Short mmCIF file of C-alpha atoms and ligand atoms in Angstrom, two decimals:
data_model
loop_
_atom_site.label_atom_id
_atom_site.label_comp_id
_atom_site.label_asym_id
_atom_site.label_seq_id
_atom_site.Cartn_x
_atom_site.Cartn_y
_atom_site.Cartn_z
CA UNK A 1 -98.15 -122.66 46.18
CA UNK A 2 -97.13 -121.42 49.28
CA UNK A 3 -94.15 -118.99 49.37
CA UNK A 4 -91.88 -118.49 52.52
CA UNK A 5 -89.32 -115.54 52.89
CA UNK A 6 -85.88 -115.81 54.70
CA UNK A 7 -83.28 -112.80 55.55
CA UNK A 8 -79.86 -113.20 56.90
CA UNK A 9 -76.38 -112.52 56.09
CA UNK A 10 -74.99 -116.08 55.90
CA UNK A 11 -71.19 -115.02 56.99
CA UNK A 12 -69.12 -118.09 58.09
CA UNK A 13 -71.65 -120.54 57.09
CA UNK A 14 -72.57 -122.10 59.76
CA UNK A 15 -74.66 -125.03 61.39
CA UNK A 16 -77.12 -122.79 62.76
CA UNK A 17 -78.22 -120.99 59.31
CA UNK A 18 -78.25 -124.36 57.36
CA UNK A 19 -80.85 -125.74 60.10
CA UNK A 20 -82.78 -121.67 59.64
CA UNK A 21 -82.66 -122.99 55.85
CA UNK A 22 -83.89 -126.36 56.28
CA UNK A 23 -86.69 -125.56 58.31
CA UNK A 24 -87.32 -122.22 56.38
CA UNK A 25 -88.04 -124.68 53.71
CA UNK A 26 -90.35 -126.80 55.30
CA UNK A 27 -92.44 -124.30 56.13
CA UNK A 28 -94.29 -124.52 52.05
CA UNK A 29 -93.56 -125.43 48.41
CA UNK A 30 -90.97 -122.48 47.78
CA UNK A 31 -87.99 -120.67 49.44
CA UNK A 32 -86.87 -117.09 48.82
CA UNK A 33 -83.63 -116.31 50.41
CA UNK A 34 -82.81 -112.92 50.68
CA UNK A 35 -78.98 -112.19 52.00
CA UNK A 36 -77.70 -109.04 52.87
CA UNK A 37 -75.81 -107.07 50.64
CA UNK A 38 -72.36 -105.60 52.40
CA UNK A 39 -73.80 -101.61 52.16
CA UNK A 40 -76.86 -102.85 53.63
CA UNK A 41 -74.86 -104.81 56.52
CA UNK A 42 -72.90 -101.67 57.20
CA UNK A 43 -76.02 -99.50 57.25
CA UNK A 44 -77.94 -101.55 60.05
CA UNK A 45 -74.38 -101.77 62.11
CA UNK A 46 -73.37 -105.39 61.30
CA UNK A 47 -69.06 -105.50 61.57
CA UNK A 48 -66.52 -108.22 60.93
CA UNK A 49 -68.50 -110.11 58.01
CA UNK A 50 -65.74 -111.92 56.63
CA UNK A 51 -67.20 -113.41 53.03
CA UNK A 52 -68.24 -111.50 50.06
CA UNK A 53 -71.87 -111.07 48.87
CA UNK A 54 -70.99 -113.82 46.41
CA UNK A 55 -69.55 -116.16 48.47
CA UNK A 56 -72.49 -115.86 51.09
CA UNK A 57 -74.96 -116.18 48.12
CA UNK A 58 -72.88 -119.65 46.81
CA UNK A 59 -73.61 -120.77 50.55
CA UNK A 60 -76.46 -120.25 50.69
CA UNK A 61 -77.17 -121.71 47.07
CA UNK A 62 -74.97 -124.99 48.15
CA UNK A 63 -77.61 -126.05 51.22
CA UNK A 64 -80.19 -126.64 48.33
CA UNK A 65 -82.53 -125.35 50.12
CA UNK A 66 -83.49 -121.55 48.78
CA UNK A 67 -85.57 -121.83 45.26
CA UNK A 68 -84.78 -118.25 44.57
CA UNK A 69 -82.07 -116.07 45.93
CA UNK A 70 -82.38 -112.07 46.20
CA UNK A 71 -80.01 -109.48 47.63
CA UNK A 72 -81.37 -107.46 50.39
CA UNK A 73 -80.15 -103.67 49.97
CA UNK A 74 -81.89 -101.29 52.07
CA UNK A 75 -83.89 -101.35 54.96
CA UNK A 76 -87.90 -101.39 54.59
CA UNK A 77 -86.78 -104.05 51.69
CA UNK A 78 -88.56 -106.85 53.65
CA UNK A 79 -92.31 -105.36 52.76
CA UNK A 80 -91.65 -104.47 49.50
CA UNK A 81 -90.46 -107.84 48.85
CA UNK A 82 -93.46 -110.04 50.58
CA UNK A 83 -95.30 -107.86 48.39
CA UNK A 84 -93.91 -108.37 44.97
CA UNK A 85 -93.46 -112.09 45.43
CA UNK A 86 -96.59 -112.50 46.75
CA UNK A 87 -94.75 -114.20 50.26
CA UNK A 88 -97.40 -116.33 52.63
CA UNK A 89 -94.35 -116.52 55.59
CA UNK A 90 -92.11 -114.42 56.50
CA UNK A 91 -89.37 -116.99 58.31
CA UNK A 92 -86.74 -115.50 60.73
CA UNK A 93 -84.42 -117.48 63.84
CA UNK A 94 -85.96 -117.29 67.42
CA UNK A 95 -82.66 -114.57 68.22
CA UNK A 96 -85.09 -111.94 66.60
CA UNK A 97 -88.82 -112.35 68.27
CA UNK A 98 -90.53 -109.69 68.11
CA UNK A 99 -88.40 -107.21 65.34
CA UNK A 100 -90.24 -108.30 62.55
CA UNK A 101 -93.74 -108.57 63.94
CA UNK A 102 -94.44 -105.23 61.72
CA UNK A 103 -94.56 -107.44 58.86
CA UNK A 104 -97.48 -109.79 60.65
CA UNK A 105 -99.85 -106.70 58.39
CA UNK A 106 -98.71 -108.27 54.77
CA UNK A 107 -97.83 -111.78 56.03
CA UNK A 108 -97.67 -114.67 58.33
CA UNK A 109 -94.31 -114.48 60.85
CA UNK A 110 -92.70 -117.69 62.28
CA UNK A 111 -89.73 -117.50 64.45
CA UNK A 112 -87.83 -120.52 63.73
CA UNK A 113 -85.85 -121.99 67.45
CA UNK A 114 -82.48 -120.89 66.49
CA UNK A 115 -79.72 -123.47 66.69
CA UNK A 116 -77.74 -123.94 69.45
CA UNK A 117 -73.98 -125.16 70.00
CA UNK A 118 -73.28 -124.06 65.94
CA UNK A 119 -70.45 -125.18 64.35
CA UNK A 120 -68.97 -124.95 60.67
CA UNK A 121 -70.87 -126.80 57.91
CA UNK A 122 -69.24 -129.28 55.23
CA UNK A 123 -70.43 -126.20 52.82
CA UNK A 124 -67.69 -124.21 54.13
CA UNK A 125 -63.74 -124.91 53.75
CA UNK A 126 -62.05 -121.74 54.82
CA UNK A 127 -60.41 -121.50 58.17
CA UNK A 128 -62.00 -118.64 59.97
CA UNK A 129 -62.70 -119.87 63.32
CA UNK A 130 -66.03 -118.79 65.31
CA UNK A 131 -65.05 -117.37 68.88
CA UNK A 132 -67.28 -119.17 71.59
CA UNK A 133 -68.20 -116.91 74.50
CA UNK A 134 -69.13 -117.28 77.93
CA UNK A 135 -70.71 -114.29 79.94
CA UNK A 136 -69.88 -113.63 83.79
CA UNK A 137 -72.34 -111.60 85.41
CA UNK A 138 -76.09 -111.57 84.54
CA UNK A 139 -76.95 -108.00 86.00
CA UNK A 140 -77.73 -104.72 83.68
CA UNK A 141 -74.53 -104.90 81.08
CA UNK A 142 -74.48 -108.61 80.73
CA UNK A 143 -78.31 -108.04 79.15
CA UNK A 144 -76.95 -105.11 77.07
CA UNK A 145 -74.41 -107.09 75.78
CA UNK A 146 -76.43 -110.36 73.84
CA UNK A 147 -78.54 -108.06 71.45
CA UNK A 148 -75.53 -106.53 71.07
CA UNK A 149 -72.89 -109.41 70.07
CA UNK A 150 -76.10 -110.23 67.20
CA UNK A 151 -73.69 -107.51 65.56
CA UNK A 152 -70.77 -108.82 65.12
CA UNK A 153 -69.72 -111.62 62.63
CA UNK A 154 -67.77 -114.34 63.96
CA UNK A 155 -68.79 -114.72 67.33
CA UNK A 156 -71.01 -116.64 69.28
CA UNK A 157 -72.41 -116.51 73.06
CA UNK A 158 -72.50 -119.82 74.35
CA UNK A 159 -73.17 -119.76 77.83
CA UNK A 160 -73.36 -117.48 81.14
CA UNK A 161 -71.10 -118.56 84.70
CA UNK A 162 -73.21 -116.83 87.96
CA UNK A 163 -72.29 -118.37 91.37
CA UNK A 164 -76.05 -117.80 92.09
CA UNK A 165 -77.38 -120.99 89.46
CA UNK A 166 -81.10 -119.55 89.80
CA UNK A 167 -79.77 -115.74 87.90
CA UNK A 168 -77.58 -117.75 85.66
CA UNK A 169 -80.50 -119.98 84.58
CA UNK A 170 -82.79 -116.93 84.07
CA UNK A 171 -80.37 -115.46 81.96
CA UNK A 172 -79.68 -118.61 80.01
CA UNK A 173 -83.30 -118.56 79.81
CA UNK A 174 -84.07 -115.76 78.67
CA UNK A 175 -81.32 -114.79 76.06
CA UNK A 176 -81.60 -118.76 74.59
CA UNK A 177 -77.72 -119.46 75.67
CA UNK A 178 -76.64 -123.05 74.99
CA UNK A 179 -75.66 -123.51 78.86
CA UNK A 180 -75.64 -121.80 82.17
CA UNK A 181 -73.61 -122.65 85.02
CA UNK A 182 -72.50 -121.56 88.61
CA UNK A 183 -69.45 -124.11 88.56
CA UNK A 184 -66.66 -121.82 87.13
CA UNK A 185 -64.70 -125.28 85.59
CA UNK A 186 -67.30 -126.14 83.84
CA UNK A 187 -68.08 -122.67 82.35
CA UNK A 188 -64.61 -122.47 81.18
CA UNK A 189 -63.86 -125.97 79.48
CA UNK A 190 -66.97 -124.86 77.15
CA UNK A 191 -65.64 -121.74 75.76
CA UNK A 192 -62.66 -119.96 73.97
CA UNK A 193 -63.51 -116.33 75.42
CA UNK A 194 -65.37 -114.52 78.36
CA UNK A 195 -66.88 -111.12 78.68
CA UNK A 196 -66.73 -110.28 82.22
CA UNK A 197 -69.31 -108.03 83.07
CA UNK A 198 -69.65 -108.63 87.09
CA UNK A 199 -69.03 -106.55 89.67
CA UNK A 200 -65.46 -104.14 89.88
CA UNK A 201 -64.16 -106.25 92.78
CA UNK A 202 -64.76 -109.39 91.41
CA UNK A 203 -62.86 -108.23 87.79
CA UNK A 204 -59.28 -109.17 88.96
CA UNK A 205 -59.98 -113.00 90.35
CA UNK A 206 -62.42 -114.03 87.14
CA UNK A 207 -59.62 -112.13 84.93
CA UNK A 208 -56.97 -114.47 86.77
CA UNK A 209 -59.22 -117.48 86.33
CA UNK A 210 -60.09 -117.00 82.79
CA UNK A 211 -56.23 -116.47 81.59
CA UNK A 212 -55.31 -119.66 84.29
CA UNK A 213 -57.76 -121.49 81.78
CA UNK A 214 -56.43 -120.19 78.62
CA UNK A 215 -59.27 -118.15 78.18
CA UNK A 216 -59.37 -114.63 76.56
CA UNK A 217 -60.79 -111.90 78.56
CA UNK A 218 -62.91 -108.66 77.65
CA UNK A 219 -63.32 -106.97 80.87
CA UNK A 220 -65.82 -104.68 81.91
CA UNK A 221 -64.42 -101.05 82.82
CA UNK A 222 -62.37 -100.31 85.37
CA UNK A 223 -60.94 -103.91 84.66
CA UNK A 224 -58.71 -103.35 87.95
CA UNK A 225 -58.49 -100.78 90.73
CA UNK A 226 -54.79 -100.50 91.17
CA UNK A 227 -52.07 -99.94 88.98
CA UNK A 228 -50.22 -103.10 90.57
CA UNK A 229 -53.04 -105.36 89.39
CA UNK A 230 -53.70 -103.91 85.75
CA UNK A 231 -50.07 -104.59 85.14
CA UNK A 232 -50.42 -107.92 86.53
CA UNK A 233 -52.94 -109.01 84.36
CA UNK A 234 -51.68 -107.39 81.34
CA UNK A 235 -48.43 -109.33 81.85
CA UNK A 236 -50.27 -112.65 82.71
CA UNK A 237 -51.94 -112.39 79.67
CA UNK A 238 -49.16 -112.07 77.20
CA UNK A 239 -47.43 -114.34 79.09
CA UNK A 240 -50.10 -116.41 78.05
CA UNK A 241 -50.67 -115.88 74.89
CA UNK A 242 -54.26 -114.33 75.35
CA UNK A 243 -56.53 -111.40 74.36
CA UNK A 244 -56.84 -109.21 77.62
CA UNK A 245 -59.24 -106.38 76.34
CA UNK A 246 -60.89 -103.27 78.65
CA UNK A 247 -64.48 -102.78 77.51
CA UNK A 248 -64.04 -99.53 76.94
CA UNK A 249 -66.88 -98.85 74.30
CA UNK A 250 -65.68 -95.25 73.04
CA UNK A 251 -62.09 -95.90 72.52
CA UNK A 252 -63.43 -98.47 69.50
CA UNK A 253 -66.18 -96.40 67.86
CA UNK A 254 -65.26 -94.84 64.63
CA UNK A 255 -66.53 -91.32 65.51
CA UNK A 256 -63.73 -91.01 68.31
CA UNK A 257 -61.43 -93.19 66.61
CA UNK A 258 -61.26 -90.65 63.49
CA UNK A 259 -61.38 -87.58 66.31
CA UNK A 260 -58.63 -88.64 67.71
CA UNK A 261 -56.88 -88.88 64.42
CA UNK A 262 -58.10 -85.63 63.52
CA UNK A 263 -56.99 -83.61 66.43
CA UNK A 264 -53.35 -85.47 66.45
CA UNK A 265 -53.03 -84.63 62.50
CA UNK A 266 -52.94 -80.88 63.62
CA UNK A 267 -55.74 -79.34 62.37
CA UNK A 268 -56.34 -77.45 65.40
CA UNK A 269 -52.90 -76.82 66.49
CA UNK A 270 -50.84 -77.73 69.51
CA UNK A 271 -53.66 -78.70 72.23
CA UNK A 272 -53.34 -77.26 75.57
CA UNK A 273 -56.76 -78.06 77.16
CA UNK A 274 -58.83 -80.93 77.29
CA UNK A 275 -62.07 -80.70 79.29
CA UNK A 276 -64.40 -83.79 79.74
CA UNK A 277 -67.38 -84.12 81.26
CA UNK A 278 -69.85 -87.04 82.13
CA UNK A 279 -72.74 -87.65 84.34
CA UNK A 280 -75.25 -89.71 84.86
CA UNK A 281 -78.04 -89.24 87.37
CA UNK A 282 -78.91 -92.70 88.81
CA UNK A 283 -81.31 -94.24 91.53
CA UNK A 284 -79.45 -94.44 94.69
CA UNK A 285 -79.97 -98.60 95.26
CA UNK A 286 -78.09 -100.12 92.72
CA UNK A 287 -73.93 -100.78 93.60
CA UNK A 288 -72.79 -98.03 92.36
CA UNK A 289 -73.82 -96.03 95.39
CA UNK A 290 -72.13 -98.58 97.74
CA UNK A 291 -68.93 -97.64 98.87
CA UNK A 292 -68.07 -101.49 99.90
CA UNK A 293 -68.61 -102.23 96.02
CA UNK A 294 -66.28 -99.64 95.18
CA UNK A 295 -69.33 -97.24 93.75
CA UNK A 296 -68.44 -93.66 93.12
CA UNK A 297 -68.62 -91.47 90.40
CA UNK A 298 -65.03 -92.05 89.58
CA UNK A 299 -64.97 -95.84 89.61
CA UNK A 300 -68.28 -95.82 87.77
CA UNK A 301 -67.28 -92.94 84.86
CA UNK A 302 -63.89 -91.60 84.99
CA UNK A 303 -62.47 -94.55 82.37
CA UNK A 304 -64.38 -92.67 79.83
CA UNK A 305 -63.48 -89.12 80.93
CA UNK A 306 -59.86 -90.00 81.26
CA UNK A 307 -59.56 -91.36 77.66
CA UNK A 308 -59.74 -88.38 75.22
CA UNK A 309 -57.54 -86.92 77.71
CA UNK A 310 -54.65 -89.33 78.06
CA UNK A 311 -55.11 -90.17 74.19
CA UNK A 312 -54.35 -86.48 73.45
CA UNK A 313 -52.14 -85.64 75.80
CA UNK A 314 -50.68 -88.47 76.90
CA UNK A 315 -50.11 -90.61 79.95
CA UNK A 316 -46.96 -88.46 81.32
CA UNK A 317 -48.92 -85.77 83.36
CA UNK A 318 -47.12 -83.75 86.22
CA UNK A 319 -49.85 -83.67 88.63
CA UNK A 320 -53.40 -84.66 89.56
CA UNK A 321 -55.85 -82.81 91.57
CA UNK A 322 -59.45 -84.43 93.05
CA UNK A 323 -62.18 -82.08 94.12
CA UNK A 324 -64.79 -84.64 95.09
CA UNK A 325 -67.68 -84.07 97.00
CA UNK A 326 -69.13 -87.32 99.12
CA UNK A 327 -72.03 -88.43 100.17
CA UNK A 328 -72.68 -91.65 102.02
CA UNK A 329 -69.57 -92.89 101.14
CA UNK A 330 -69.12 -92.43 97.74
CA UNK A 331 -68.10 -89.58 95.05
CA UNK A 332 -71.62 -88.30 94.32
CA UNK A 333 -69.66 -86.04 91.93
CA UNK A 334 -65.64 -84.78 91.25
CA UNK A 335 -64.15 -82.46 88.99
CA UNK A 336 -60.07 -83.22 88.61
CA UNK A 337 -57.59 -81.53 86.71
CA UNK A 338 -54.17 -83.11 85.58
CA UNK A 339 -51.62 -80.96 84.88
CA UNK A 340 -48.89 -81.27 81.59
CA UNK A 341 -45.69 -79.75 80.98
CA UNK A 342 -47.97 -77.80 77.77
CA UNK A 343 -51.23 -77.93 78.85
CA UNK A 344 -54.21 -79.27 81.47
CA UNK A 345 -56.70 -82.20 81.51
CA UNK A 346 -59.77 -81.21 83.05
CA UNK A 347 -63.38 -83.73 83.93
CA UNK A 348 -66.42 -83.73 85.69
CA UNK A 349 -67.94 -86.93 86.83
CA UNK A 350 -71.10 -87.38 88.48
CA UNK A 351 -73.82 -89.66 89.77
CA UNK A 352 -75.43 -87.22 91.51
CA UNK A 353 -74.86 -83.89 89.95
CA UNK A 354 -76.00 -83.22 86.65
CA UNK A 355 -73.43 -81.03 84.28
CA UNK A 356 -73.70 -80.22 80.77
CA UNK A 357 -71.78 -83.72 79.23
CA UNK A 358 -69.72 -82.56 76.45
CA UNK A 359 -65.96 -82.70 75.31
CA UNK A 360 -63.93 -79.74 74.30
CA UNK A 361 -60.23 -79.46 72.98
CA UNK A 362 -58.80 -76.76 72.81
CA UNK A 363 -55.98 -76.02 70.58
CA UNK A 364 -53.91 -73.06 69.28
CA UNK A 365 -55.21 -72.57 65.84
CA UNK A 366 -59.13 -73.69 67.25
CA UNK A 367 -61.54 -75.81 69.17
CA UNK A 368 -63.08 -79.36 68.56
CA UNK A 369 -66.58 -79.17 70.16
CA UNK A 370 -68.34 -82.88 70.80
CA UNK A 371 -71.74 -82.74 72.86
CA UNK A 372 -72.98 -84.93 74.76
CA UNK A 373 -72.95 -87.97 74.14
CA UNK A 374 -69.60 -87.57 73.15
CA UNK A 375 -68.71 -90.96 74.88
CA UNK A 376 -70.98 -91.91 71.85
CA UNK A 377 -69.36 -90.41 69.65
CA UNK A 378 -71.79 -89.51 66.54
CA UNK A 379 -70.85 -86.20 65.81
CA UNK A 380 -68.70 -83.01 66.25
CA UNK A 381 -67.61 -79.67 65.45
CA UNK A 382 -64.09 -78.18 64.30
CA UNK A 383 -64.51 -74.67 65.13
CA UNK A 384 -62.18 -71.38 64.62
CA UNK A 385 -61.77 -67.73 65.30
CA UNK A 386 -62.74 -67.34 61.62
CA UNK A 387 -66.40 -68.89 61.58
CA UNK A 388 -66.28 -69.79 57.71
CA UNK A 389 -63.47 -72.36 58.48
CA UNK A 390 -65.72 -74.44 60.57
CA UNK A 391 -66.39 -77.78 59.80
CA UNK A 392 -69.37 -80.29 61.47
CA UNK A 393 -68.68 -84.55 61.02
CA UNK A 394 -71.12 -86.80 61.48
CA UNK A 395 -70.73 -90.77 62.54
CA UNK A 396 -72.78 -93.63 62.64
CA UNK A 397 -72.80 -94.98 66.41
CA UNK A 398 -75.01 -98.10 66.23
CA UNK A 399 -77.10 -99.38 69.10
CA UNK A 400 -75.33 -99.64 72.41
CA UNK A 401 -71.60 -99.42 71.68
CA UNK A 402 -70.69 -102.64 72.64
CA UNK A 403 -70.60 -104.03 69.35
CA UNK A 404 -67.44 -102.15 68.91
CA UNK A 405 -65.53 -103.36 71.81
CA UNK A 406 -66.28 -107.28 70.96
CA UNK A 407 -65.54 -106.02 67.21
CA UNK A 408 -62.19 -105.42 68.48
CA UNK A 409 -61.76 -108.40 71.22
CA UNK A 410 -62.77 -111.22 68.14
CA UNK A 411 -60.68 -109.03 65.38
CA UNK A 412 -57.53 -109.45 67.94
CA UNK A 413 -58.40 -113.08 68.51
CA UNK A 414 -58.58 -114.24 65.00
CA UNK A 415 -55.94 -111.83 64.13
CA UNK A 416 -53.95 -113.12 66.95
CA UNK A 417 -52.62 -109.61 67.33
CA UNK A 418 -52.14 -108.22 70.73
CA UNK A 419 -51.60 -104.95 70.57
CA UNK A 420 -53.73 -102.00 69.46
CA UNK A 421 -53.12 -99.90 66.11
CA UNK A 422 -51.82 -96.36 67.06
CA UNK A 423 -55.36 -94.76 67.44
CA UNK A 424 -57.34 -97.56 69.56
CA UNK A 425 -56.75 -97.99 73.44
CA UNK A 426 -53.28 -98.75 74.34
CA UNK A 427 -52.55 -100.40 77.33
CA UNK A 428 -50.53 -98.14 78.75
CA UNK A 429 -53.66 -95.67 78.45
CA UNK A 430 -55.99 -98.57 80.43
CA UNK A 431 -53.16 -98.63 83.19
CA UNK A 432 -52.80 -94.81 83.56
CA UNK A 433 -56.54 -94.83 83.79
CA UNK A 434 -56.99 -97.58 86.49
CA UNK A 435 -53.96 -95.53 88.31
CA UNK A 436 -55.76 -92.33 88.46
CA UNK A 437 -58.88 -94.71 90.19
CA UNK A 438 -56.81 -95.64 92.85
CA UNK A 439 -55.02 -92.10 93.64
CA UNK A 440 -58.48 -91.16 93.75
CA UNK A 441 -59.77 -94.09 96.15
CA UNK A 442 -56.48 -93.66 98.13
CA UNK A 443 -57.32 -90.06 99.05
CA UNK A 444 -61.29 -90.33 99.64
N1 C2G B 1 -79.62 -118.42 63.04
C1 C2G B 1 -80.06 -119.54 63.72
N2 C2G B 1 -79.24 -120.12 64.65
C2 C2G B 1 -78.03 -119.62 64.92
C3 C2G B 1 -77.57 -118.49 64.23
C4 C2G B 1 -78.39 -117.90 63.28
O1 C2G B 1 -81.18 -120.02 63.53
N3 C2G B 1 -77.29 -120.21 65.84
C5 C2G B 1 -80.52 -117.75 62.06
C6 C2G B 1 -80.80 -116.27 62.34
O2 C2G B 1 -81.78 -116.13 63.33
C7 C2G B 1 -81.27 -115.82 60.98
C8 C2G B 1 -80.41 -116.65 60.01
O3 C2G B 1 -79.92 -117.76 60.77
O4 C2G B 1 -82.63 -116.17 60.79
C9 C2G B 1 -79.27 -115.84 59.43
O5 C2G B 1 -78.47 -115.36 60.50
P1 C2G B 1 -77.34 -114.23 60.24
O6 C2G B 1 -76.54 -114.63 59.06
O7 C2G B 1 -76.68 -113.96 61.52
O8 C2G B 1 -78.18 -112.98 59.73
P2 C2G B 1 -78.92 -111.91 60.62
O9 C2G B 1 -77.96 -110.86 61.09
O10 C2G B 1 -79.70 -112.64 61.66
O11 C2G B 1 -79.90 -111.22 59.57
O12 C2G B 1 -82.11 -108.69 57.13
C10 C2G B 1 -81.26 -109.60 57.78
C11 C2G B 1 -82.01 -110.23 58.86
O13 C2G B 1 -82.55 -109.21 59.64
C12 C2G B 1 -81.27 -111.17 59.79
#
């Protein structure tokens, strides 16, 4: 008899994991169908999985398909498991060549063509609607951003929109997209959401479009470059009745989120310095060293610089200062301080300086300490004149980030909730940002 092994989580039951199931099956005599268990989902990063363990399993049991149904629980599982059944294939959708080629030493692997175009199955009556996304842009981000959105629950990247059709068919190509196109009408009568990930000038027309076409937007960072704009768009939106979300990956992640919280509960007193600091050495080609693409170090950085600050001490500042120092055109580097009726904001930002990256806040009973990556945000350190009284926290920041942001962008969409709870970014905070941009670019 020969045995086949399946993995998957099964939320929303879809089209695309009934066909996995089907051909799963037709692959020998017997089908073991192993679905995740919701520690185990949590532990590998997966957010927004909507139905219970037992209501994936009934799913799952309902496409007739599996013989035998086991709960996957921790990771390494997958050997163990070909092992004790005995397993001849290990069967997995075409969205994850290559990950499980380590298990090619106990079994045969076959990735399975993955569906395209899903939709709902009869085997599933609730509501819960799948967003469809379109990407614009196909450069370093856009890439970032499909392994990504595997992630998230209740989403699904349809197609990609480049005006050039030969980088929108290599994406489409290469990340198995339903659709690729370089005629922005058609892109947008296919989908329910885009993910704008081109360059910063282009942000504020595709933003327009989009909304225009009832389409809701996650924008790339710095979604605008003047304050005029980001208000614009913000008001277009809810005028609208749309999602307009800033890709802003820190302001969603869980370790910041519960900083934040921490440091505004009072635990190290009234704050009176933030200092922020982020570079990033990069190859002097790419755009963000081209000053008619709006490159800089501060176009390129200071939205995640600016955000523990404003989030802490808020968007009413007194003053803003800009020591940059140019080169070719652009900020290679700039430190700024913002001054507060209690207390300073302070950053770094560089493409071409290196600094030491990390976050401090200083308050008046003690200091929260974040290294770099801090814009990652997977630990950090409460720390006080009294040494005994310190206390580490550790987070789990899961691949690139991104996950969080589109965690966020579908939650609001199915949610059909606009605004941000207390802690998350505020839009106020993602104007006040884009405003400091364009003091900045007004004085350089
Ligand atoms: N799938 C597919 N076509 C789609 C969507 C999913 O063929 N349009 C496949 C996936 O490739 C996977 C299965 O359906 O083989 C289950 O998908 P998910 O529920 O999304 O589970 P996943 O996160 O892929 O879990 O240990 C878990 C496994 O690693 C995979």
């Amino acid at each position: 008899m020969k045995k086949v092994i399946t993995y998957g989580t099964f939320d929303l039951f879809h089209a695309g994991h009934y066909n996995l199931l089907r051909r799963a099956k037709e692959l020998g005599d017997w089908l073991i169908v192993g679905v995740t268990a919701e520690r185990f989902d949590r532990e590998r990063g997966k957010l927004n999985v909507h139905n219970s363990l037992i209501q994936r399993i009934e799913y799952v049991k309902q496409s007739g398909f599996a013989d035998e149904i086991i709960v996957e629980e921790f990771e390494g599982q997958k050997i163990e498991d070909i092992l004790k059944y005995n397993v001849d294939i290990f069967a997995i959708g075409s969205d994850w060549v290559g990950k499980f080629d380590y298990v090619k030493e106990y079994c045969q692997v076959i990735y399975l063509e993955r569906t395209k175009g899903i939709s709902s199955t009869q085997l599933r009556n609730e509501k819960h609607q799948i967003v469809e996304l379109g990407i614009i842009g196909t450069g370093r981000i856009a890439n970032r951003f499909i392994p990504e959105s595997k992630y998230v629950s209740g989403v699904y990247v349809k197609g990609v929109f480049n005006p050039h059709r030969d980088s929108a068919k290599k994406f489409y190509e290469k990340n198995e997209l339903d659709f690729y196109s370089s005629d922005f009408e058609e892109f947008s009568s296919k989908i329910s959401a885009a993910y704008i990930a081109s360059p910063h000038l282009s942000h504020y027309n595709y933003i327009m479009q989009c909304l225009e076409c009832g389409l809701h937007v996650l924008c790339e960072k710095p979604m605008v470059l003047s304050k005029s704009q980001a208000i614009e768009v913000y008001n277009f939106a809810k005028k609208q009745n749309l999602v307009l979300l800033e890709a802003l990956k820190t302001a969603y992640s869980p370790g910041f989120v519960h900083l934040i919280s921490l440091v505004k509960s009072g635990v190290i007193g009234e704050i009176r310095d933030v200092d922020a600091s982020f570079t990033q050495i990069k190859d002097g080609n790419t755009r963000e060293f081209d000053p008619k693409q709006a490159g800089g170090s501060m176009t390129e950085l200071a939205s995640y610089v600016l955000l523990p600050i404003f989030k802490i001490l808020g968007i009413d500042y007194k003053k803003v200062q800009f020591f940059p120092f140019i080169k070719n055109g652009i900020d290679i580097f700039t430190r700024g301080i913002l001054e507060y009726e209690n207390g300073n904001g302070s950053f770094k930002v560089g493409l071409g300086v290196k600094a030491e990256g990390d976050l401090i806040i200083s308050g008046t009973k003690g200091y929260a300490y974040i290294p770099a990556p801090w814009w990652k945000t997977e630990y950090f350190e409460l720390r006080f004149e009294d040494a005994n009284q310190n206390r580490k926290y550790f987070y789990k920041f899961d691949g690139d980030g991104l996950r969080y942001e589109l965690n966020e962008f579908v939650h609001r969409i199915t949610t059909n909730s606009s605004d941000s709870a207390e802690y998350l970014f505020k839009k106020c905070e993602s104007i006040a940002i884009i405003e400091i941009i364009e003091k900045f670019l007004l004085i350089t």
